XYZ file of N, CA and C in Angstrom:
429
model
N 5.353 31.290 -24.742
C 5.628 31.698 -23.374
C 5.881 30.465 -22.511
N 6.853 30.609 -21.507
C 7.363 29.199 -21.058
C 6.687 29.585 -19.685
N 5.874 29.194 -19.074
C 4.788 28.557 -17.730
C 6.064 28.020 -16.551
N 6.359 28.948 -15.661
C 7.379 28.847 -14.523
C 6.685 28.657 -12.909
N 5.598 29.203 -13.017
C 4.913 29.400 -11.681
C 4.037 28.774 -11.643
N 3.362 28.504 -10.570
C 1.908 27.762 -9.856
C 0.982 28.474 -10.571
N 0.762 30.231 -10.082
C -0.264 31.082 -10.439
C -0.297 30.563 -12.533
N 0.601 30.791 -12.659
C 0.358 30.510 -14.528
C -0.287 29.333 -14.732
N -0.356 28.128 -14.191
C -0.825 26.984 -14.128
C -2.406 26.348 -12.994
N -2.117 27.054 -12.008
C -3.559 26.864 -11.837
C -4.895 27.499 -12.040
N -5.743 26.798 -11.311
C -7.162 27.023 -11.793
C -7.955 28.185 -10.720
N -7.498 29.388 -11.222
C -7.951 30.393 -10.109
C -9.665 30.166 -9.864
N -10.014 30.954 -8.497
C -11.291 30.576 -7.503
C -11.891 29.162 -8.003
N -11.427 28.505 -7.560
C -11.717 27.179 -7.483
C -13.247 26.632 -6.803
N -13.990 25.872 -7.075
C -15.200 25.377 -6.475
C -14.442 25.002 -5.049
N -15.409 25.927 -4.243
C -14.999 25.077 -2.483
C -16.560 25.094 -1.750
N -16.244 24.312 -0.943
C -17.155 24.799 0.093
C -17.152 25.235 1.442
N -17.434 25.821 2.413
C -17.624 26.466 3.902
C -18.046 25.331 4.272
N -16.949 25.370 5.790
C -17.031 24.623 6.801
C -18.504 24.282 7.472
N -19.207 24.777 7.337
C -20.585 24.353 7.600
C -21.597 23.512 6.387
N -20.952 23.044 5.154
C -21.249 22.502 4.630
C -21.265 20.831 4.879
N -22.476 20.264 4.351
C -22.526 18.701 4.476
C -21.837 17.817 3.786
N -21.695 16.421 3.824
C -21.219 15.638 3.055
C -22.343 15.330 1.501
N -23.609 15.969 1.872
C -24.425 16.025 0.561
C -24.548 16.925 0.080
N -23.776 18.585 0.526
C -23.583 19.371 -0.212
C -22.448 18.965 -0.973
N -21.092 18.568 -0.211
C -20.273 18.025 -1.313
C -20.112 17.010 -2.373
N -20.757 16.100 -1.861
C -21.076 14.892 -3.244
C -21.992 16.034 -4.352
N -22.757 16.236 -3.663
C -23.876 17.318 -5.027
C -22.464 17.960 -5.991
N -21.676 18.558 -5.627
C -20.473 19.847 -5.717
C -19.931 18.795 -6.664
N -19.541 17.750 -6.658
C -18.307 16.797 -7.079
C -18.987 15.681 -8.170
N -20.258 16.002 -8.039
C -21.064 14.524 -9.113
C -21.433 16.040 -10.091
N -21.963 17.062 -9.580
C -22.331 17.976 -10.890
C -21.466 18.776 -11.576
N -19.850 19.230 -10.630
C -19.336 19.385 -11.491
C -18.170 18.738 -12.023
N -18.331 17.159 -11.356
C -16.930 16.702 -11.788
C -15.581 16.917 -11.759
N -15.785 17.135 -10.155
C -14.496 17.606 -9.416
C -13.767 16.493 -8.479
N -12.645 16.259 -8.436
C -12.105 15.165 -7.600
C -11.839 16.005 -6.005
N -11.573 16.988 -5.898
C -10.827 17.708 -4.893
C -11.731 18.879 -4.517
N -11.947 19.265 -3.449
C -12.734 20.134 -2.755
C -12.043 21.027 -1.368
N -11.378 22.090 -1.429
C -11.451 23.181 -0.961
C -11.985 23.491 0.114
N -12.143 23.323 1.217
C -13.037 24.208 2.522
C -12.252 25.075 3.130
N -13.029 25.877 3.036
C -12.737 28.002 3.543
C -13.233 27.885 4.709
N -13.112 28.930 5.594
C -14.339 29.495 6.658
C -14.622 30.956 6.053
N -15.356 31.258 7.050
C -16.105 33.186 6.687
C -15.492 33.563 6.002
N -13.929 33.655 6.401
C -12.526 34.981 5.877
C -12.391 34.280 4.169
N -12.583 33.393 4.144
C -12.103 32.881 2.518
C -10.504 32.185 2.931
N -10.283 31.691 3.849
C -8.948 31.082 4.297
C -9.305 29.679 4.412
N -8.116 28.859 4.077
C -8.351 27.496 3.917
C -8.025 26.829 5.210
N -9.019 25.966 5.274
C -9.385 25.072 6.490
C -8.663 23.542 6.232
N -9.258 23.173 5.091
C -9.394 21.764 5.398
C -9.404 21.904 3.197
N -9.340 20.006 3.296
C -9.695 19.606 2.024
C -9.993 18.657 1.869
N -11.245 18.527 1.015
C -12.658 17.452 0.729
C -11.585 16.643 -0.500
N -11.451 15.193 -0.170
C -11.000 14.887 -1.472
C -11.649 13.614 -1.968
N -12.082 13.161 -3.086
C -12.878 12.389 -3.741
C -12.655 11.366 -2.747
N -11.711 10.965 -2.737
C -11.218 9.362 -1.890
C -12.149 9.374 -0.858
N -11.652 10.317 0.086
C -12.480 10.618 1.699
C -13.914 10.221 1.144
N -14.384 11.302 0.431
C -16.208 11.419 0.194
C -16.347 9.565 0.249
N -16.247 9.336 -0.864
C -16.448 7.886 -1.438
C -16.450 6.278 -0.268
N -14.954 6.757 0.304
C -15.291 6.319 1.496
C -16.146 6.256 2.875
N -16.378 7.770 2.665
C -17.671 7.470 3.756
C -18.756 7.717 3.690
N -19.402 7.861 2.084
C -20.851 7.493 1.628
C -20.803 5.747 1.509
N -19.334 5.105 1.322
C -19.711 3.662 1.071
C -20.046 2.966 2.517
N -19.261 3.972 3.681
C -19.623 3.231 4.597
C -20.511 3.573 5.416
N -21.324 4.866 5.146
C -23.084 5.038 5.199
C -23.624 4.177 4.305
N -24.121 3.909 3.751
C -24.560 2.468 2.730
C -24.292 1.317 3.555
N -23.036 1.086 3.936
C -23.306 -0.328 4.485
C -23.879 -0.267 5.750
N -23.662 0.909 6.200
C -24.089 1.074 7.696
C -25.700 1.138 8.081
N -26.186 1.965 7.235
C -27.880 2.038 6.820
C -28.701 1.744 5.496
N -28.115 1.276 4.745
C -28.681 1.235 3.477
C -28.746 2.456 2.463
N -28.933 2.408 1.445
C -28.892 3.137 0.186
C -30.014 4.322 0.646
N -31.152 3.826 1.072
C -32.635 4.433 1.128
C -32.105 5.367 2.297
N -31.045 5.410 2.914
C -31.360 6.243 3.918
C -29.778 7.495 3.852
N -29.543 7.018 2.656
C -28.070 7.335 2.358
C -28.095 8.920 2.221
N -29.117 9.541 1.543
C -29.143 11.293 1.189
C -29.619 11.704 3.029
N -30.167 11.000 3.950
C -30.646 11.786 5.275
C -29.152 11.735 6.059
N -28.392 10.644 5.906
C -27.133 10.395 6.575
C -26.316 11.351 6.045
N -25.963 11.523 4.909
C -25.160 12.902 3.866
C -25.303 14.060 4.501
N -26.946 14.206 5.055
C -27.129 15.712 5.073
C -27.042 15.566 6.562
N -26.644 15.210 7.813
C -26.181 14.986 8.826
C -24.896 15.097 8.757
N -24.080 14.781 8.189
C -22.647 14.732 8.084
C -21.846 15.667 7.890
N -21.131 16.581 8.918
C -20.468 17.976 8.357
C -19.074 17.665 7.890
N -18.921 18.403 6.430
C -17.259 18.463 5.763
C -15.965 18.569 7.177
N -16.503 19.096 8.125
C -15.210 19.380 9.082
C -15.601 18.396 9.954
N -15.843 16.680 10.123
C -15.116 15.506 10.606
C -14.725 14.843 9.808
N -14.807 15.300 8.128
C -14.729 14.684 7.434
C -13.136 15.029 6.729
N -13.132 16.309 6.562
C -11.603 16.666 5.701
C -10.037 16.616 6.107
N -9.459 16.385 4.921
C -8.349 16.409 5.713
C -7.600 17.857 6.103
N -6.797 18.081 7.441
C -6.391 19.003 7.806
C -4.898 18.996 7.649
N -4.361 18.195 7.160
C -3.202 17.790 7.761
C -2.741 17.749 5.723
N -2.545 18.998 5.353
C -2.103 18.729 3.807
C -1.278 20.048 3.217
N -0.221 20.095 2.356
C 0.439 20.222 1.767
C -0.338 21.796 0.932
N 0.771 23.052 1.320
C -0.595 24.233 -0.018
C 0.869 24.698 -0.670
N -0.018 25.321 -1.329
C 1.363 26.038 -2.187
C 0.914 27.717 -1.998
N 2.200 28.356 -2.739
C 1.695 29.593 -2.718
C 2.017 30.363 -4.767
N 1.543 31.166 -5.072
C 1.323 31.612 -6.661
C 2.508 31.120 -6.965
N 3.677 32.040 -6.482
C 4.847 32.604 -6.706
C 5.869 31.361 -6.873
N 5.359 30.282 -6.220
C 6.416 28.597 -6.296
C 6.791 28.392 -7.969
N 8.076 27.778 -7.866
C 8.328 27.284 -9.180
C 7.703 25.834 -9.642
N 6.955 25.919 -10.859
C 6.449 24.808 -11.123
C 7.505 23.178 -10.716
N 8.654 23.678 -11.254
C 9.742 22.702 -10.908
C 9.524 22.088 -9.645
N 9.342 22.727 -9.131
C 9.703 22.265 -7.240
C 8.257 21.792 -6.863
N 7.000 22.155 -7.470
C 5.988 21.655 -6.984
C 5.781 20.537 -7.485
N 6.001 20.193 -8.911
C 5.835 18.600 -9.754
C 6.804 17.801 -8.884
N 8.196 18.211 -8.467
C 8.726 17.275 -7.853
C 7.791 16.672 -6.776
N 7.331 17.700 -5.898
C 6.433 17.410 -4.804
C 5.294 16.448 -5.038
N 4.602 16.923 -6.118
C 3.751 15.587 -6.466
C 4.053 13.954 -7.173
N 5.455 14.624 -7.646
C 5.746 12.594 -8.230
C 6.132 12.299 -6.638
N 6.406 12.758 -6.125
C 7.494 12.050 -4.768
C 6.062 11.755 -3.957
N 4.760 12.753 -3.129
C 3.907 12.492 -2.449
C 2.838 11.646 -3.060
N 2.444 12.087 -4.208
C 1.361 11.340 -4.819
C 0.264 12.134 -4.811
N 0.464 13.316 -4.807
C -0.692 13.934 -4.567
C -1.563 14.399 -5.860
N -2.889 14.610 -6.055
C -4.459 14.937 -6.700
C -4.225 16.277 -7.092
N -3.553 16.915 -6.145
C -3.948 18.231 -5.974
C -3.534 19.105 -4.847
N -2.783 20.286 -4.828
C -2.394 21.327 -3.566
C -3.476 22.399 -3.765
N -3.744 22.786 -2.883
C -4.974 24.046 -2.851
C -3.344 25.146 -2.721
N -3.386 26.318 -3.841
C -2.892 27.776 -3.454
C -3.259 28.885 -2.795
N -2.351 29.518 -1.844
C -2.632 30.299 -0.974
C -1.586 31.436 -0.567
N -2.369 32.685 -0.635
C -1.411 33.610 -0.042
C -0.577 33.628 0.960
N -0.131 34.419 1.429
C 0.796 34.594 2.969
C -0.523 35.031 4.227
N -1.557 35.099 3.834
C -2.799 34.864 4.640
C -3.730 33.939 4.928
N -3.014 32.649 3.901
C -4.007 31.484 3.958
C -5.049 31.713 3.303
N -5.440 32.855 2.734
C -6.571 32.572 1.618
C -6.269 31.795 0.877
N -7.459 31.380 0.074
C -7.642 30.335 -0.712
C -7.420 31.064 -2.139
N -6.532 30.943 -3.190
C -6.105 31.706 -4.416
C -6.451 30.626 -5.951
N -6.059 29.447 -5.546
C -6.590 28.216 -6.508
C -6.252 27.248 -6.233
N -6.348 26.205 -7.295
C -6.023 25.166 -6.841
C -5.182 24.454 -7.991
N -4.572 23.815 -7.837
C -3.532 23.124 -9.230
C -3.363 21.388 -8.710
N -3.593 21.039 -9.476
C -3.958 19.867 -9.644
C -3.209 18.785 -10.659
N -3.033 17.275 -10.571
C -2.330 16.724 -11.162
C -2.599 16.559 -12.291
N -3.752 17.164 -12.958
C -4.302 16.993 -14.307
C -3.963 18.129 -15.118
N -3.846 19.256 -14.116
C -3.056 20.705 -14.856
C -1.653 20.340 -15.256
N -1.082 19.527 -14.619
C 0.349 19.226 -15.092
C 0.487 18.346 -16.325
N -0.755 17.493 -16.236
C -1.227 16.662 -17.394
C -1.545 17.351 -18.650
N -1.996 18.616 -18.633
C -2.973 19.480 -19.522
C -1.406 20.113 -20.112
N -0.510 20.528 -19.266
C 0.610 21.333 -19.656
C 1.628 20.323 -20.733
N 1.725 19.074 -20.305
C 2.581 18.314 -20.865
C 1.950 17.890 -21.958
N 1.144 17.655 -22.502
C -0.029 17.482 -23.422
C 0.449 19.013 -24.588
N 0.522 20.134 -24.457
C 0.229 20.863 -24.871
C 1.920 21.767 -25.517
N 2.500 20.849 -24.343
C 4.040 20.903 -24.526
C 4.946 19.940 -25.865
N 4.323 18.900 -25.361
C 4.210 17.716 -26.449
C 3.864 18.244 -28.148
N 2.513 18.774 -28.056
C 1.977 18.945 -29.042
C 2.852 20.112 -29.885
N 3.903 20.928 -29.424
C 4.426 21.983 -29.207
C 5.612 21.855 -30.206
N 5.969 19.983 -30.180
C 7.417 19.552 -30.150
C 7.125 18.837 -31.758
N 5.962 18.771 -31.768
C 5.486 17.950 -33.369
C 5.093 18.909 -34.533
């Protein structure tokens, strides 16, 4: 079967978290399950914003320098995901042709697009490692 769409390729209900979540709920989210990219919804299940490894990393390093290590989990749990995420990003929707979205990521550089209906719900997420996983498997296909 030849894989044409987003929906065939991504990773439906994706780990996210609600806008009222901390920056130590999300490190917890991203160190246990080994996620680069993070999702934030509100109430409706519609996408807000997105937590992405880079952001986190950057501003637990610069809590650390700012207060020290010892005080680093009280600063985390002070810190809400919404001054933290970015708003300003790129979604897709099921129905896109894979074609047109890989272009989108060699050209932007992007981790990852969160998918979304014509309501802004949150549907999955596809990621630059799913494209990795596909070509891998495509490859293997050809031997």
């Amino acid at each position: 079967m030849t894989i044409r769409t987003v929906a065939e390729l991504m990773t439906v209900d994706p780990l996210c978290v609600t806008r009222d979540a901390s920056l130590k709920d999300a490190h917890d989210l991203m160190r246990s399950k080994n996620v680069r990219h993070i999702p934030v919804i509100d109430e409706k299940g519609e996408l807000v914003g997105m937590l992405t490894q880079k952001i986190m990393i950057a501003k637990v390093m610069g809590l650390m320098a700012q207060f020290g290590a010892t005080a680093l989990e009280r600063k985390e749990k002070q810190q809400l995901i919404t001054d933290l995420m970015a708003t300003d990003f790129a979604a897709v929707t099921p129905d896109q042709s894979l074609k047109d979205v890989a272009g989108f990521f060699v050209t932007n550089r992007h981790g990852c697009m969160p998918v979304v209906d014509e309501n802004n719900k949150l549907k999955g997420i596809l990621t630059s490692s799913d494209f990795v996983r596909l070509a891998a498997e495509l490859l293997e296909k050809t031997n």
